[in-house]
Amino acid sequence: MNKVVLVRYGEIFLKGKNRKFFEDCLKNNIQNALLGLNCAVFKISGRFMVEGYNPKDEQRIINIIIKQAGVFSVSPATCIDTDKEQIIGLVKELTEDEVGTFKVVTNRADKTFQPNSMEFSRQLGGVILKNNNDLKVDVVNPEFVVNIDIRENKKTYIFTKTFMGVGGMPVGSAGKGLLLLSGGIDSPVAGFMMAKRGTKLQALHFHSFPYTSELARLKVEELAGKIADYNAGDLEIYMCPMTHYQEEINKNCRNIYNITLLRRAMFRIAERLCKEKGLQMIITGENLGQVASQTIESMTVVGNVVEDIQIMRPLVAFDKQEIIEVSKKIDTYEISIRPYEDCCTVFVPDTPVTKPRLENVIEEEKKLNFEELIDEAYSKIEVVTIKNS
Ligand code: ATP
Ligand code: MG
């Protein structure tokens, strides 16, 4: 008898010839995430199995695996040799402390095992009921399911609990992206959404130290730690100072354009970093209509500064409430709502332009040494590596 964790994957199943690539990618990610926990990951028909671990680490292992994009669900199971009496004995043991309603589901890949699945489920149900008066059968809406998986290799897996994974596609299967990570609610969610689609992330954060505080920076690092759990390994954050650039626009340009000018500089720096690091896309938490800088006109004028890198805005059509729900699920909400200044809130005009015109913005940029200021900010980028938990 040994303890194992069964890992099911969802959407990968839809893949035809490429399926092996996605499976290998997910298996690698799971193996890496479990390094140090002394266990092995195997592929068995259409799923993975983790075994060899210390049973006291089981819940920790489950918590790690359900955060790997591509995982549909996870069940801790007990594996025994296929033997009717042994199965009955173990099922009694596993259910003796339970209360509530249940059903038994048998899956018999080994057709030499008798009786058939329906009959065996019925027999086991009878045994369970007799052994524990606190249980009742409910085949429609049971509180838990006793699953008996009789495999062809003469092994049987028995499990009663299933934990849902994040779904999506394994990280590393859909390119590499640079997440523009602020301290707000939206950008961590945008990063999670893209990691869930299979994109391996690095992050770029702009600060205006000393106008923005050291605490604001720590907040961003903490947010990055949460995202790192979904990123199949560490997450690098590039910290870029915008202080001098912001002082210059504030001094020289019409202040209704402050935000547009700042955002164009951010995107220009992001594109340069993508090219240097071999990243294929810029990812933002922008959301149509949410604030002045997120009208279609603003997004167009800002996006126009990027020449040949794709910009992904996974939250563009979300409602704020939907974004908040995801941020709570990934545990970033409470961190995001801490009230520190972001560089976008330093030097904000009372009435920022909501429908900027490109030619006017370019006129404003001519009042600055735009490229020199960008070079200067770029040269001061520092990198911090955030470990996953
Ligand atoms: P968020 O909640 O992500 O901060 P927001 O609703 O505050 O977004 P904006 O301030 O307009 O909206 O920012 C839009 C997007 O621009 C952010 O989602 C993020 O991707 C990027 N961004 C904003 N500020 C920064 C920053 N200081 N560093 C890096 N990226 C930023
Ligand atoms: Mg913000």
Coordinates of C-alpha atoms and ligand atoms in Angstrom, one line a residue:
M1 CA 0.0 0.0 0.0
N2 CA 1.4 3.4 -0.8
K3 CA 0.2 7.0 -0.9
V4 CA 0.2 8.8 -4.3
V5 CA -1.1 12.0 -5.7
L6 CA -3.1 11.7 -9.0
V7 CA -2.8 14.8 -11.3
R8 CA -5.3 15.3 -14.1
Y9 CA -4.9 17.8 -16.8
G10 CA -7.6 19.5 -18.7
E11 CA -7.2 21.4 -21.9
I12 CA -4.1 19.6 -23.0
F13 CA -6.4 16.7 -23.9
L14 CA -7.7 18.8 -26.8
K15 CA -4.2 18.8 -28.4
G16 CA -3.6 16.4 -31.1
K17 CA -0.1 15.6 -32.3
N18 CA 1.4 18.2 -30.0
R19 CA 0.0 16.7 -26.9
K20 CA 3.4 15.2 -25.9
F21 CA 5.0 18.6 -25.9
F22 CA 2.4 20.0 -23.5
E23 CA 2.5 16.9 -21.3
D24 CA 6.3 17.1 -21.0
C25 CA 6.2 20.8 -20.3
L26 CA 3.6 20.2 -17.5
K27 CA 5.5 17.3 -16.1
N28 CA 8.7 19.3 -16.0
N29 CA 7.0 22.2 -14.2
I30 CA 5.5 19.8 -11.6
Q31 CA 8.9 18.2 -11.1
N32 CA 10.6 21.5 -10.6
A33 CA 8.0 22.8 -8.3
L34 CA 8.4 19.7 -6.1
L35 CA 12.2 19.7 -6.0
G36 CA 13.3 19.1 -2.5
L37 CA 10.2 17.2 -1.5
N38 CA 11.9 13.9 -2.5
C39 CA 9.2 12.5 -4.8
A40 CA 9.0 11.2 -8.3
V41 CA 6.5 12.2 -11.0
F42 CA 5.3 9.5 -13.5
K43 CA 3.0 9.7 -16.5
I44 CA 0.3 7.0 -16.5
S45 CA -2.4 6.8 -19.1
G46 CA -3.6 10.4 -19.5
R47 CA -2.5 11.7 -16.1
F48 CA 0.5 12.0 -13.8
M49 CA 1.2 10.3 -10.6
V50 CA 3.4 11.7 -7.8
E51 CA 4.8 9.1 -5.4
G52 CA 7.6 8.4 -2.9
Y53 CA 7.0 11.4 -0.7
N54 CA 6.7 11.6 3.0
P55 CA 3.0 11.4 3.8
K56 CA 3.3 14.5 6.1
D57 CA 4.1 16.6 3.0
E58 CA 1.0 15.5 1.1
Q59 CA -1.1 18.6 1.6
R60 CA 1.9 20.8 0.8
I61 CA 2.5 18.9 -2.4
I62 CA -1.2 19.2 -3.4
N63 CA -1.1 23.0 -2.7
I64 CA 1.9 23.3 -5.0
I65 CA 0.5 21.2 -7.8
I66 CA -2.9 22.9 -8.0
K67 CA -1.1 26.2 -8.8
Q68 CA 0.6 24.7 -11.9
A69 CA -1.1 26.0 -15.0
G70 CA -2.5 23.1 -17.0
V71 CA -3.6 21.1 -14.0
F72 CA -7.3 20.4 -13.9
S73 CA -7.6 18.6 -10.6
V74 CA -5.6 16.6 -8.0
S75 CA -6.6 13.7 -5.8
P76 CA -4.5 12.1 -3.0
A77 CA -5.0 8.4 -3.4
T78 CA -4.0 5.1 -1.8
C79 CA -2.6 2.5 -4.2
I80 CA -2.9 -1.2 -3.4
D81 CA -2.7 -4.5 -5.4
T82 CA -6.0 -5.3 -7.0
D83 CA -7.7 -7.7 -4.7
K84 CA -11.3 -7.6 -3.8
E85 CA -10.9 -8.2 0.0
Q86 CA -8.1 -5.7 0.3
I87 CA -10.2 -3.1 -1.6
I88 CA -13.2 -3.7 0.7
G89 CA -10.9 -3.4 3.8
L90 CA -9.4 -0.2 2.7
V91 CA -12.7 1.4 1.7
K92 CA -14.1 0.7 5.2
E93 CA -11.0 2.2 6.8
L94 CA -11.1 5.3 4.6
T95 CA -14.8 6.0 5.3
E96 CA -15.2 5.1 9.0
D97 CA -14.8 8.6 10.3
E98 CA -16.8 10.4 7.6
V99 CA -20.3 11.8 8.0
G100 CA -22.9 12.9 5.4
T101 CA -23.8 11.5 2.0
F102 CA -21.7 9.6 -0.5
K103 CA -21.7 7.5 -3.6
V104 CA -19.2 4.9 -4.9
V105 CA -17.9 5.2 -8.4
T106 CA -15.9 2.3 -9.8
N107 CA -13.8 2.6 -12.9
R108 CA -12.7 -0.9 -14.1
A109 CA -10.0 -0.7 -16.8
D110 CA -9.0 -4.3 -15.9
K111 CA -12.0 -6.2 -17.3
T112 CA -10.8 -9.5 -15.7
F113 CA -11.8 -8.1 -12.4
Q114 CA -15.2 -9.3 -11.3
P115 CA -17.9 -8.2 -10.6
N116 CA -18.5 -5.3 -13.0
S117 CA -18.2 -1.7 -12.0
M118 CA -21.9 -1.1 -11.3
E119 CA -22.2 -4.2 -9.2
F120 CA -18.9 -3.6 -7.3
S121 CA -20.0 0.0 -6.5
R122 CA -23.3 -1.3 -5.1
Q123 CA -21.5 -4.0 -3.0
L124 CA -19.0 -1.4 -1.6
G125 CA -21.9 1.0 -0.9
G126 CA -23.5 -1.7 1.2
V127 CA -20.3 -2.4 3.1
I128 CA -19.8 1.3 3.9
L129 CA -23.3 1.8 5.1
K130 CA -23.1 -1.2 7.4
N131 CA -19.8 0.0 8.8
N132 CA -20.8 3.6 9.5
N133 CA -24.2 4.7 10.6
D134 CA -23.5 8.4 10.0
L135 CA -23.4 7.9 6.2
K136 CA -26.2 7.9 3.7
V137 CA -26.1 7.2 -0.1
D138 CA -27.0 10.1 -2.5
V139 CA -26.2 9.2 -6.1
V140 CA -27.3 12.6 -7.4
N141 CA -25.6 15.1 -5.2
P142 CA -23.3 13.3 -2.7
E143 CA -21.0 15.2 -0.3
F144 CA -18.1 13.0 -1.2
V145 CA -17.4 10.3 -3.8
V146 CA -15.5 7.1 -3.1
N147 CA -13.6 6.5 -6.3
I148 CA -12.2 3.0 -7.1
D149 CA -9.9 3.0 -10.1
I150 CA -9.0 -0.6 -11.1
R151 CA -6.1 -0.3 -13.5
E152 CA -4.9 -2.8 -16.0
N153 CA -1.5 -3.2 -14.2
K154 CA -3.2 -5.0 -11.3
K155 CA -3.1 -1.9 -9.2
T156 CA -6.1 -0.2 -7.7
Y157 CA -6.2 3.5 -6.7
I158 CA -8.8 4.6 -4.1
F159 CA -9.5 8.2 -3.4
T160 CA -12.2 10.3 -1.8
K161 CA -11.0 13.9 -2.2
T162 CA -10.4 16.1 -5.3
F163 CA -8.9 19.5 -5.3
M164 CA -9.4 21.8 -8.4
G165 CA -6.4 23.2 -10.2
V166 CA -6.1 26.5 -12.0
G167 CA -6.7 24.9 -15.5
G168 CA -5.2 26.5 -18.6
M169 CA -2.0 25.5 -20.3
P170 CA 1.4 24.7 -18.8
V171 CA 3.7 27.7 -18.3
G172 CA 6.4 27.7 -21.0
S173 CA 4.0 26.4 -23.7
A174 CA 2.9 29.9 -24.8
G175 CA 5.9 32.1 -25.1
K176 CA 7.5 34.6 -22.7
G177 CA 6.1 37.9 -21.6
L178 CA 7.0 41.0 -19.7
L179 CA 4.4 41.9 -17.1
L180 CA 4.1 45.6 -16.4
L181 CA 3.6 45.2 -12.7
S182 CA 2.3 48.1 -10.6
G183 CA 1.2 47.8 -7.0
G184 CA -2.5 47.9 -8.0
I185 CA -5.2 45.3 -8.2
D186 CA -5.2 44.7 -12.0
S187 CA -1.7 44.0 -13.1
P188 CA -1.1 41.0 -10.8
V189 CA -4.4 39.5 -12.1
A190 CA -3.3 40.1 -15.7
G191 CA 0.0 38.3 -15.0
F192 CA -1.9 35.4 -13.5
M193 CA -4.2 35.2 -16.5
M194 CA -1.3 35.0 -18.9
A195 CA 0.7 32.5 -16.8
K196 CA -2.5 30.4 -16.8
R197 CA -2.5 30.5 -20.6
G198 CA 1.1 29.2 -20.6
T199 CA 3.2 32.3 -20.8
K200 CA 6.4 32.4 -18.7
L201 CA 6.6 35.8 -17.0
Q202 CA 9.2 38.3 -16.1
A203 CA 8.1 41.6 -14.6
L204 CA 8.9 45.3 -15.0
H205 CA 8.0 47.8 -12.3
F206 CA 8.5 51.6 -12.6
H207 CA 9.0 53.7 -9.5
S208 CA 9.6 57.3 -8.7
F209 CA 11.8 57.0 -5.6
P210 CA 11.9 59.1 -3.4
Y211 CA 8.4 60.3 -4.4
T212 CA 7.3 56.7 -4.1
S213 CA 8.4 54.9 -0.9
E214 CA 10.5 51.8 -0.1
L215 CA 7.2 50.3 1.2
A216 CA 5.7 50.6 -2.2
R217 CA 8.6 48.6 -3.6
L218 CA 8.2 45.9 -1.0
K219 CA 4.6 45.7 -1.8
V220 CA 5.4 45.0 -5.4
E221 CA 7.9 42.4 -4.4
E222 CA 5.2 40.7 -2.3
L223 CA 2.8 40.7 -5.2
A224 CA 5.5 39.2 -7.4
G225 CA 5.9 36.4 -4.8
K226 CA 2.3 35.5 -5.3
I227 CA 2.5 35.4 -9.0
A228 CA 5.8 33.5 -8.9
D229 CA 3.8 30.5 -7.5
Y230 CA 2.1 30.3 -10.8
N231 CA 5.1 31.0 -13.0
A232 CA 6.9 27.6 -12.9
G233 CA 9.9 28.9 -11.1
D234 CA 11.2 32.2 -10.0
L235 CA 10.0 35.6 -11.2
E236 CA 12.5 38.3 -12.1
I237 CA 11.4 41.9 -11.6
Y238 CA 13.2 44.7 -13.3
M239 CA 12.9 47.9 -11.2
C240 CA 13.1 51.0 -13.3
P241 CA 13.4 54.6 -11.9
M242 CA 11.1 57.1 -13.7
T243 CA 11.9 60.0 -11.3
H244 CA 14.0 62.1 -13.5
Y245 CA 11.8 61.6 -16.5
Q246 CA 8.7 62.6 -14.5
E247 CA 10.4 65.7 -13.1
E248 CA 11.3 66.7 -16.7
I249 CA 7.8 66.3 -18.1
N250 CA 6.4 68.1 -15.1
K251 CA 8.8 71.0 -15.7
N252 CA 8.6 71.2 -19.5
C253 CA 5.3 69.8 -20.8
R254 CA 1.6 70.7 -20.6
N255 CA 0.6 68.8 -17.5
I256 CA -2.7 67.4 -19.0
Y257 CA -0.3 65.1 -20.9
N258 CA 1.7 63.9 -17.9
I259 CA 0.1 60.4 -17.8
T260 CA 0.2 59.9 -21.6
L261 CA 3.8 60.9 -21.7
L262 CA 4.7 58.7 -18.7
R263 CA 3.0 55.7 -20.2
R264 CA 4.6 56.1 -23.6
A265 CA 8.0 56.1 -21.8
M266 CA 7.0 53.0 -19.9
F267 CA 6.1 51.2 -23.0
R268 CA 9.2 52.3 -24.9
I269 CA 11.4 50.9 -22.0
A270 CA 9.3 47.7 -21.9
E271 CA 9.8 47.1 -25.6
R272 CA 13.5 47.6 -25.3
L273 CA 13.7 45.2 -22.4
C274 CA 11.6 42.6 -24.2
K275 CA 14.1 42.7 -27.1
E276 CA 17.1 42.5 -24.9
K277 CA 15.7 39.6 -22.8
G278 CA 14.1 37.7 -25.7
L279 CA 10.5 38.3 -24.4
Q280 CA 7.7 38.2 -27.0
M281 CA 5.0 40.4 -25.4
I282 CA 4.2 43.2 -23.1
I283 CA 1.4 42.4 -20.6
T284 CA -0.6 45.0 -18.9
G285 CA -3.6 45.2 -16.5
E286 CA -5.3 47.8 -18.7
N287 CA -9.1 47.7 -18.8
L288 CA -11.1 49.6 -21.3
G289 CA -12.8 52.7 -19.9
Q290 CA -11.6 52.2 -16.3
V291 CA -9.6 55.5 -16.0
A292 CA -8.5 58.4 -18.2
S293 CA -5.5 56.6 -19.5
Q294 CA -7.6 53.6 -20.6
T295 CA -9.8 55.1 -23.2
I296 CA -9.3 53.6 -26.7
E297 CA -7.7 56.9 -27.7
S298 CA -5.2 56.8 -24.9
M299 CA -4.4 53.1 -25.4
T300 CA -3.8 53.8 -29.1
V301 CA -1.5 56.8 -28.6
V302 CA 0.4 54.9 -25.9
G303 CA 0.6 51.6 -27.7
N304 CA 1.8 53.5 -30.8
V305 CA 5.2 53.9 -29.3
V306 CA 5.7 50.1 -29.4
E307 CA 6.9 49.1 -32.8
D308 CA 7.2 45.3 -33.0
I309 CA 6.3 43.6 -29.8
Q310 CA 2.8 42.3 -29.1
I311 CA 0.9 44.1 -26.3
M312 CA -1.5 41.8 -24.4
R313 CA -4.2 43.2 -22.3
P314 CA -6.0 40.2 -20.8
L315 CA -8.3 42.2 -18.6
V316 CA -9.5 44.6 -21.3
A317 CA -13.1 43.6 -21.1
F318 CA -13.4 42.5 -17.4
D319 CA -15.6 44.3 -14.9
K320 CA -13.8 45.6 -11.9
Q321 CA -15.7 43.1 -9.7
E322 CA -14.6 40.2 -11.8
I323 CA -11.0 41.3 -11.5
I324 CA -11.3 41.6 -7.7
E325 CA -12.7 38.1 -7.5
V326 CA -9.6 36.7 -9.3
S327 CA -7.3 38.8 -7.2
K328 CA -8.9 37.3 -4.1
K329 CA -8.5 33.8 -5.4
I330 CA -4.8 34.3 -6.1
D331 CA -4.3 36.1 -2.8
T332 CA -3.1 39.4 -4.1
Y333 CA -6.1 41.5 -3.2
E334 CA -5.2 42.3 0.4
I335 CA -1.7 43.3 -0.7
S336 CA -2.9 45.4 -3.6
I337 CA -5.2 47.6 -1.5
R338 CA -2.4 48.8 0.8
P339 CA -2.4 52.5 0.2
Y340 CA 1.1 53.4 -1.2
E341 CA 1.8 55.8 -4.0
D342 CA 2.5 54.5 -7.4
C343 CA 4.5 56.5 -9.9
C344 CA 1.3 57.0 -12.0
T345 CA -0.2 58.9 -9.0
V346 CA 2.8 61.2 -8.6
F347 CA 2.4 64.5 -10.5
V348 CA -1.1 63.6 -11.7
P349 CA -2.9 66.5 -13.3
D350 CA -6.4 67.4 -12.1
T351 CA -7.8 66.9 -15.6
P352 CA -5.7 64.5 -17.6
V353 CA -6.5 64.4 -21.3
T354 CA -8.8 61.5 -22.0
K355 CA -8.6 61.6 -25.8
P356 CA -5.1 62.5 -26.6
R357 CA -4.0 63.1 -30.3
L358 CA -0.8 61.6 -31.4
E359 CA 0.5 64.7 -33.1
N360 CA 0.0 66.8 -29.9
V361 CA 1.7 64.2 -27.8
I362 CA 4.7 64.1 -30.1
E363 CA 4.8 67.9 -29.9
E364 CA 5.1 67.6 -26.1
E365 CA 7.8 64.9 -26.4
K366 CA 9.8 67.3 -28.5
K367 CA 10.1 69.6 -25.4
L368 CA 12.1 66.8 -23.8
N369 CA 15.3 64.9 -24.6
F370 CA 13.0 61.9 -24.9
E371 CA 15.5 59.3 -26.1
E372 CA 18.2 60.4 -23.7
L373 CA 15.8 60.3 -20.7
I374 CA 14.7 56.8 -21.8
D375 CA 18.4 55.7 -22.0
E376 CA 19.1 57.1 -18.6
A377 CA 16.1 55.3 -17.0
Y378 CA 17.0 52.1 -18.8
S379 CA 20.6 52.2 -17.7
K380 CA 19.5 52.4 -14.1
I381 CA 17.3 49.3 -14.1
E382 CA 18.0 46.9 -11.2
V383 CA 16.8 43.3 -11.2
V384 CA 15.4 41.4 -8.2
T385 CA 14.7 37.7 -8.3
I386 CA 11.6 36.7 -6.4
K387 CA 11.4 33.0 -5.3
N388 CA 8.2 31.1 -5.5
S389 CA 7.0 29.9 -2.0
Ligands
ATP1 P1 -3.3 48.4 -11.7 O1 -4.4 48.1 -10.8 O2 -2.7 47.2 -12.4 O3 -2.3 49.4 -11.1 P2 -4.7 50.6 -12.8 O4 -6.2 50.3 -12.9 O5 -4.2 51.4 -11.6 O6 -4.0 49.2 -12.9 P3 -3.2 52.3 -14.6 O7 -2.5 53.0 -13.5 O8 -3.7 53.1 -15.7 O9 -4.4 51.4 -14.2 O10 -2.2 51.2 -15.2 C1 -2.5 50.4 -16.2 C2 -1.5 49.3 -16.4 O11 -0.2 49.9 -16.6 C3 -1.3 48.5 -15.1 O12 -2.2 47.5 -15.1 C4 0.1 48.0 -15.3 O13 0.2 46.9 -16.2 C5 0.8 49.2 -16.0 N1 1.4 50.1 -14.9 C6 0.9 51.1 -14.2 N2 1.7 51.6 -13.3 C7 2.8 50.9 -13.4 C8 4.1 50.8 -12.7 N3 4.4 51.7 -11.7 N4 5.0 49.9 -13.0 C9 4.7 49.0 -14.0 N5 3.6 49.0 -14.7 C10 2.6 49.9 -14.4
MG2 MG -2.3 51.4 -10.9

